[in-house]
mmCIF file of C-alpha atoms and ligand atoms in Angstrom:
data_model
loop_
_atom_site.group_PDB
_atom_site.id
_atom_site.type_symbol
_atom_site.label_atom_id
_atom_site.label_comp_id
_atom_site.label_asym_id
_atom_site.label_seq_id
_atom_site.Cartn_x
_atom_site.Cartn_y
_atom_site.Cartn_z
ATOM 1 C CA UNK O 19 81.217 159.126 34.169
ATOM 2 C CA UNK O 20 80.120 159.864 37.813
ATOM 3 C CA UNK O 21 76.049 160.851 38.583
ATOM 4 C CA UNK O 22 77.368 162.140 41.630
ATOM 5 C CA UNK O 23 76.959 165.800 41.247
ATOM 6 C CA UNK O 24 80.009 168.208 41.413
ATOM 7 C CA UNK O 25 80.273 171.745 40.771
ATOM 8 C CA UNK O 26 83.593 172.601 39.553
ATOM 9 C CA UNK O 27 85.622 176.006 41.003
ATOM 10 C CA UNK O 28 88.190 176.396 38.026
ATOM 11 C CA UNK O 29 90.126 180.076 38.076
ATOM 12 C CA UNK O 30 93.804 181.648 38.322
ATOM 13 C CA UNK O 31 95.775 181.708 42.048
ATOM 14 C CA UNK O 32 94.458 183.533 44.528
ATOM 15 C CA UNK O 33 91.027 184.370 42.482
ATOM 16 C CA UNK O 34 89.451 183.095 46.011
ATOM 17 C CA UNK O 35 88.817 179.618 44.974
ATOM 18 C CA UNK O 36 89.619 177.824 48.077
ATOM 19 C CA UNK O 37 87.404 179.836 50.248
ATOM 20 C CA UNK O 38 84.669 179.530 48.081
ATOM 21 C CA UNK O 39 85.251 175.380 47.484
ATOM 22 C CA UNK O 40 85.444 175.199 51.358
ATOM 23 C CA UNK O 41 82.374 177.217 52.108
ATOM 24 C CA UNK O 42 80.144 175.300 49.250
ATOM 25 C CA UNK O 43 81.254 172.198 50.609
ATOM 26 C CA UNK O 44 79.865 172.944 54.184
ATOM 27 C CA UNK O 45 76.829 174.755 53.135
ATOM 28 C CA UNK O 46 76.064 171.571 50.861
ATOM 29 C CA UNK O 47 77.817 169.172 53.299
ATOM 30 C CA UNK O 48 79.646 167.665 49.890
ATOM 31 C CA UNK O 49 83.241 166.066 49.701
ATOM 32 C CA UNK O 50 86.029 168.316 48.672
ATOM 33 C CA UNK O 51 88.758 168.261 46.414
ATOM 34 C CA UNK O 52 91.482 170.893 46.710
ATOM 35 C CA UNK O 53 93.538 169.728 43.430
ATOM 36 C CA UNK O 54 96.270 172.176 43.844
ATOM 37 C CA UNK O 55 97.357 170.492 47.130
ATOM 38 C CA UNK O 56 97.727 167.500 45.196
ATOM 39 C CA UNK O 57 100.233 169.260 42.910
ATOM 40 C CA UNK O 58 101.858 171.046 45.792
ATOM 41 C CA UNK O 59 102.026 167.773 47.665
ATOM 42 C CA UNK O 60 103.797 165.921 44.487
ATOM 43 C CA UNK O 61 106.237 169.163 44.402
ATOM 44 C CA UNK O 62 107.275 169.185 48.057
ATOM 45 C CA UNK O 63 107.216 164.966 47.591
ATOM 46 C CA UNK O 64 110.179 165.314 44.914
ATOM 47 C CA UNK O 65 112.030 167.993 46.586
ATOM 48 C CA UNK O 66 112.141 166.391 49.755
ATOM 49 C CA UNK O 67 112.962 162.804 48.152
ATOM 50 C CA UNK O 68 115.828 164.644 45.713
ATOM 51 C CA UNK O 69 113.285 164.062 42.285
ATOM 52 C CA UNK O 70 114.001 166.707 39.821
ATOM 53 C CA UNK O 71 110.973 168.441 38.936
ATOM 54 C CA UNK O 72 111.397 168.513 35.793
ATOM 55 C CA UNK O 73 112.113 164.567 35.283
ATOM 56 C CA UNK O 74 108.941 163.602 34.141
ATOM 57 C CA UNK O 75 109.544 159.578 34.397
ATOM 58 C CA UNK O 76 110.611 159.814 37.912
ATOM 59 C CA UNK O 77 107.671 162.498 39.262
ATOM 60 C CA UNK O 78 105.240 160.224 37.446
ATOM 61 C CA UNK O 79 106.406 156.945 39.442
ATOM 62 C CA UNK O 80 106.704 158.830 42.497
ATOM 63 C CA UNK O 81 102.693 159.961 42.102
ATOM 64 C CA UNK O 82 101.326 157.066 41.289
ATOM 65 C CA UNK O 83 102.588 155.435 44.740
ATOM 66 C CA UNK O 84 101.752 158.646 46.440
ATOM 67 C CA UNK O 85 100.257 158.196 50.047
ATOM 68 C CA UNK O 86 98.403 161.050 50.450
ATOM 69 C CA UNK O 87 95.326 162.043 52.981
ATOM 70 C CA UNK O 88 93.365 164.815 53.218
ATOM 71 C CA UNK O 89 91.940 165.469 56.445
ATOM 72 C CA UNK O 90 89.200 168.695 57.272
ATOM 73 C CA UNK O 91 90.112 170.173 60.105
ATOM 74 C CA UNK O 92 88.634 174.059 61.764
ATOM 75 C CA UNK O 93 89.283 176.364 59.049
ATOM 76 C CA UNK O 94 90.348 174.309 56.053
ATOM 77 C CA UNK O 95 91.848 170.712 55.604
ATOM 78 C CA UNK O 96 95.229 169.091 56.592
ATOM 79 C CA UNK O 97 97.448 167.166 53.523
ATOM 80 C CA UNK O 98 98.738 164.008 55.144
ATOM 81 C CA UNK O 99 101.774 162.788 53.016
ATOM 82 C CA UNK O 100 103.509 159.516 54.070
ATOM 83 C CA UNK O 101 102.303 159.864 57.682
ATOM 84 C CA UNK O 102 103.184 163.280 58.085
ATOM 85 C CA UNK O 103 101.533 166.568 58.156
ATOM 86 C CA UNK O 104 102.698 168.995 55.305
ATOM 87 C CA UNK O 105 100.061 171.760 54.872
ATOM 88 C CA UNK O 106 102.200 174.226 55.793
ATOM 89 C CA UNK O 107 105.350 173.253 53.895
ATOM 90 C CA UNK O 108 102.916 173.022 50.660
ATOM 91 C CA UNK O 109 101.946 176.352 51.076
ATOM 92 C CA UNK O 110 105.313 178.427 51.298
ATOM 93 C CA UNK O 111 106.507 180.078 47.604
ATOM 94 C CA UNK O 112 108.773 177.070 47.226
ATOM 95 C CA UNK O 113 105.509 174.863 47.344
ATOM 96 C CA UNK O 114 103.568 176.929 44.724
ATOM 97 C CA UNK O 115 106.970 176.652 42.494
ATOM 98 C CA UNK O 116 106.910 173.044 42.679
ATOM 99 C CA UNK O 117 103.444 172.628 42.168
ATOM 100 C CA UNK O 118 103.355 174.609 38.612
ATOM 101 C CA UNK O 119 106.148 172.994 37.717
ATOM 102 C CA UNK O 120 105.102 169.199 38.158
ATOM 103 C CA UNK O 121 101.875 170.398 37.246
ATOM 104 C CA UNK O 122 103.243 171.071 33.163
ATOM 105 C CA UNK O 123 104.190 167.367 33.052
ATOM 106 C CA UNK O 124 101.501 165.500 30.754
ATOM 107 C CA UNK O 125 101.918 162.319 32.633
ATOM 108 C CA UNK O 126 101.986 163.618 36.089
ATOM 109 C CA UNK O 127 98.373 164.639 35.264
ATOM 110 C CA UNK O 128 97.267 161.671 33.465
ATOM 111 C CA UNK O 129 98.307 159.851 36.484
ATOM 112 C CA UNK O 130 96.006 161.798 38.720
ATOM 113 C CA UNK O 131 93.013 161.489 36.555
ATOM 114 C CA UNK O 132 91.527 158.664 38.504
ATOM 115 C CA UNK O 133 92.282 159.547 41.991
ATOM 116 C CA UNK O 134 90.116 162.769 41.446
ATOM 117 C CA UNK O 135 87.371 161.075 40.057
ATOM 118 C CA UNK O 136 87.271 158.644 42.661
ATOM 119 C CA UNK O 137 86.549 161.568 45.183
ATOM 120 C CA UNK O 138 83.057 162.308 43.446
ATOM 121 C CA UNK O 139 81.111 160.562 45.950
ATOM 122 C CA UNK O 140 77.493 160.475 47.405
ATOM 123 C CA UNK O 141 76.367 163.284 48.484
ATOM 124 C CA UNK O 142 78.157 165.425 45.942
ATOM 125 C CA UNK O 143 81.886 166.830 45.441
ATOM 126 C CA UNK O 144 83.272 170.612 45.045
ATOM 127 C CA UNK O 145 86.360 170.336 43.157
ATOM 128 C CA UNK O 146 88.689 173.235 42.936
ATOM 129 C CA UNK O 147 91.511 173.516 40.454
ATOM 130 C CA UNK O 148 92.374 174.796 36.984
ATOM 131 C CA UNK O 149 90.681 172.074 34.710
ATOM 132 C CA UNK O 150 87.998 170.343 36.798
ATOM 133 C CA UNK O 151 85.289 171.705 34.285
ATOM 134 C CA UNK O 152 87.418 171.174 30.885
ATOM 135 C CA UNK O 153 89.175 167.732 31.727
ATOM 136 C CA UNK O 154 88.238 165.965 35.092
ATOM 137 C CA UNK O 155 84.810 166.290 35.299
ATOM 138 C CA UNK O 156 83.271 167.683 31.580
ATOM 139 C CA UNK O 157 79.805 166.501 32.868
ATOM 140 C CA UNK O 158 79.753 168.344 35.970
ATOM 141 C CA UNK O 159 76.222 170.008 36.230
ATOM 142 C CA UNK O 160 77.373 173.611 37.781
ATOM 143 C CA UNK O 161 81.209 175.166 36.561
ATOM 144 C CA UNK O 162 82.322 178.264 38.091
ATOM 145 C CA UNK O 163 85.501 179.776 36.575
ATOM 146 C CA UNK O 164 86.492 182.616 39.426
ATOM 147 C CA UNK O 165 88.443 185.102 38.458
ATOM 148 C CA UNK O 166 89.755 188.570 40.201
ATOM 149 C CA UNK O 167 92.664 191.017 39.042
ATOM 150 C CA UNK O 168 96.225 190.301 39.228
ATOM 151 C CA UNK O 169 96.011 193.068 41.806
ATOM 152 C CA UNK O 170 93.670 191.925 43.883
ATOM 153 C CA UNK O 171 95.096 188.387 43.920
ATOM 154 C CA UNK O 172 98.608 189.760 45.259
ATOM 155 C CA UNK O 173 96.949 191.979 47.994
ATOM 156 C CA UNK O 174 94.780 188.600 49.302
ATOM 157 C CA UNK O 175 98.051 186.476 48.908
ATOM 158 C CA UNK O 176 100.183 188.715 50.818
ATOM 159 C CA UNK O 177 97.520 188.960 53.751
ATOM 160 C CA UNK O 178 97.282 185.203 53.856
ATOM 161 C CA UNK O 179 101.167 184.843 53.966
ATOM 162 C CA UNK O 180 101.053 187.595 56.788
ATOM 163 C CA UNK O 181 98.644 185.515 58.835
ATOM 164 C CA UNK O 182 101.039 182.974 58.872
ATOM 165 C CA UNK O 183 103.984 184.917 59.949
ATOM 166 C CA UNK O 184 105.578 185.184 56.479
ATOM 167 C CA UNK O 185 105.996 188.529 54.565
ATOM 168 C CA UNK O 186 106.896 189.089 50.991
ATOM 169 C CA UNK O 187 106.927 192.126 49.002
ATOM 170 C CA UNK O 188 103.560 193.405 46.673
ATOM 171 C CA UNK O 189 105.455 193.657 43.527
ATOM 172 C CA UNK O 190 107.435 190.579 44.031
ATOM 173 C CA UNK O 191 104.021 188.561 44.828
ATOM 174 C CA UNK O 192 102.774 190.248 42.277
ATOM 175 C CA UNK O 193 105.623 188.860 39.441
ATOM 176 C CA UNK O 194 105.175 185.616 41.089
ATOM 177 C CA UNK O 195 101.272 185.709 39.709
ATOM 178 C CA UNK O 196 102.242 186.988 36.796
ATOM 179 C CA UNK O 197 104.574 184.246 36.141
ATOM 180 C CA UNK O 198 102.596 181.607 37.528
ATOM 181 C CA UNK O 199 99.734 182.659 35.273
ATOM 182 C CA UNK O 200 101.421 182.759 32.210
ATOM 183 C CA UNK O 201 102.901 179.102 32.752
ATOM 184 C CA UNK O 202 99.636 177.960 33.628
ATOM 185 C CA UNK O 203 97.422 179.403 31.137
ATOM 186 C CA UNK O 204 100.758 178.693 28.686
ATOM 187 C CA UNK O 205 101.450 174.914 29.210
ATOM 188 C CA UNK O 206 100.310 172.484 26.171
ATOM 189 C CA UNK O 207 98.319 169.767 28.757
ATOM 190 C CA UNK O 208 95.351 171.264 30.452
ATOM 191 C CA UNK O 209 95.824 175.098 29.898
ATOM 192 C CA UNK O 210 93.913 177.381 32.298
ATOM 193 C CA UNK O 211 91.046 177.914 30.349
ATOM 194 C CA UNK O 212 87.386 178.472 31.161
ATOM 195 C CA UNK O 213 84.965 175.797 30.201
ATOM 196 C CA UNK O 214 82.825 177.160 27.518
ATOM 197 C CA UNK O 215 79.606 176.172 29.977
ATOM 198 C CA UNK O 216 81.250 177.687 32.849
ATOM 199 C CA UNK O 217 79.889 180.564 34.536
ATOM 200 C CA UNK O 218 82.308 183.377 35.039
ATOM 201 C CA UNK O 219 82.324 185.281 38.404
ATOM 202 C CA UNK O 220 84.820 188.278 38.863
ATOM 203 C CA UNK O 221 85.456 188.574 42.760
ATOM 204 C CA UNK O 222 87.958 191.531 42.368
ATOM 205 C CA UNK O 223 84.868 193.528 44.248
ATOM 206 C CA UNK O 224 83.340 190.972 46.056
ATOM 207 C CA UNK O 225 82.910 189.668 49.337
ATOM 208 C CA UNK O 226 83.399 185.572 50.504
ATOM 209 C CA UNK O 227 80.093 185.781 51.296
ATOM 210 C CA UNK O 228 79.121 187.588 47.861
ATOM 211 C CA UNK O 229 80.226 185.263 45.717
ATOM 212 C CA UNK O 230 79.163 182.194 48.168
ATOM 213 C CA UNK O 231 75.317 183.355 47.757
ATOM 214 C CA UNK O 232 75.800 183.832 44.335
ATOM 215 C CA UNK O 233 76.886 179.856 43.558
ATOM 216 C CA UNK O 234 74.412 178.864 46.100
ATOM 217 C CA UNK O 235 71.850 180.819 43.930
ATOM 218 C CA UNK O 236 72.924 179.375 40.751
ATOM 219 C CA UNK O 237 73.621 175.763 42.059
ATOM 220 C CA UNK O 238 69.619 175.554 43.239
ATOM 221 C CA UNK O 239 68.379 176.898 39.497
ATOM 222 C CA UNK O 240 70.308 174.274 38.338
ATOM 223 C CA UNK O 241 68.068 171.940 40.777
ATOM 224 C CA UNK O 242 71.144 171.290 42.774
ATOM 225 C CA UNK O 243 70.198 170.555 46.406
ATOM 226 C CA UNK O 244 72.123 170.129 49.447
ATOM 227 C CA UNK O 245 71.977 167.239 51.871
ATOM 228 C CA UNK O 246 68.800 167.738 54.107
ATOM 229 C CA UNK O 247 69.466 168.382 57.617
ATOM 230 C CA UNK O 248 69.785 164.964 59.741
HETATM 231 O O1 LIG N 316 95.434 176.178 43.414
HETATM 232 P P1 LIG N 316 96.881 176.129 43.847
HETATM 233 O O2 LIG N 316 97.553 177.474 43.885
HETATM 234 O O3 LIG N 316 97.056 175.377 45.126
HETATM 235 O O4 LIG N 316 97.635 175.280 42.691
HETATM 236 C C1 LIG N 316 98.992 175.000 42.752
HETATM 237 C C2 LIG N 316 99.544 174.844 41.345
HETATM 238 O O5 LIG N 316 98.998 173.676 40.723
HETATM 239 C C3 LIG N 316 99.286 176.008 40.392
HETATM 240 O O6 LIG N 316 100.496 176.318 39.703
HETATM 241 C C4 LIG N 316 98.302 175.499 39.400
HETATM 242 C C5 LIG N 316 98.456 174.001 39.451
HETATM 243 N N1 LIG N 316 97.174 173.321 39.309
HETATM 244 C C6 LIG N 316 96.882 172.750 38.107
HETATM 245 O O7 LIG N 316 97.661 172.843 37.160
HETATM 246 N N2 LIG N 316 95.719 172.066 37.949
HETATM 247 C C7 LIG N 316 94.844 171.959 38.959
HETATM 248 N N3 LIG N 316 93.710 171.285 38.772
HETATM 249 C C8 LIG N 316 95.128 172.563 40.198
HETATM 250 C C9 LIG N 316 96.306 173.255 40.337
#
């Protein structure tokens, strides 16, 4: 496997994964993967081409030809898929249904295996997701598995959909995360589980910043060093 070094942010929704993937990857200057998008990308792929989630034989054909870019941009990165800009559409409910949905199919996974190893390239790679330290990348030499309360998930998903004009209920986000966990911490292929040589961080209390230092901290004992300055 890969001597590129990755550190691997495994965790539930909404645990704060994406902030802290996005802020190791420009503190290190390092590559980043945002796995979910590629499951949210394969959901809103099959709704908009008429695929029925839960045909496995179809989704898998339809990921394996899958043009899809990822592109950083200010505050996070843009998903490119066949020449046109879906971040937002990935992100709505609807997205995060289709996404745990494709995501239960054995093959769909299998058939991304290789385009997320591909992405750990020099300097290093962050890679955020449910089983980057148990499946995709067992050798990684730093595994974070962030996790926060159901509670506190709801409250940070609601203000996020609120920034971007949509509003949904506390209780009815928080059912959504309820479900959502159970199906992904339920499913037979690539449960959510921690790594047993990950290091659990609980950011129910903590700041972005908090929990940034903290990996920083543990990524240098490790003897994990970012890119000098050109
Ligand atoms: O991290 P996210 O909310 O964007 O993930 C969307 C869905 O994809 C979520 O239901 C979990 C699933 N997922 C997964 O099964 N494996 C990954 N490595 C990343 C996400």
């Amino acid at each position: 496997m890969s001597r590129v070094p990755v550190i691997c942010v495994d965790g539930p929704s909404g645990a704060g994964k994406g902030t802290l993937s996005l802020q190791l990857a420009r503190s290190l200057d390092w590559h980043l993967l945002d796995s979910g998008a590629l499951y949210r990308v394969i959901g809103h792929a099959c709704w908009s081409q008429g695929i029925d989630w839960q045909d496995e034989a179809a989704v898998v054909r339809m990921t394996r030809g899958l043009d899809v870019r990822f592109e950083p941009v200010g505050d996070g990165v843009a998903v490119w898929l066949e020449g046109q800009e879906v971040s937002r559409e990935i992100r709505s409910e609807r997205g995060s249904r289709g996404a745990s949905a494709v995501a239960a199919l054995p093959g769909v996974r299998i058939a991304l295996l290789n385009r997320q190893r591909a992405l750990a390239q020099s300097p290093g790679l962050v890679a955020d997701g449910r089983d980057m330290g148990t499946v995709v990348f067992p050798d990684a030499p730093l595994k974070i598995f962030l996790t926060a309360t159901a509670e506190a998930r709801a409250q940070r998903r609601q203000a996020q959909l609120m920034e971007k004009g949509e509003s949904v209920s506390l209780p009815r986000l928080l059912d959504a995360i309820n479900e959502r966990d159970l199906s992904d911490s339920g499913r037979s292929v690539s449960p959510l589980v921690a790594a047993e040589d990950a290091v659990r961080i609980d950011s129910s209390e903590l700041s972005a910043d908090a929990v940034h230092e903290r990996v920083l901290e543990l990524a240098a004992e490790r003897g994990i060093k970012a890119r000098a300055p050109n």
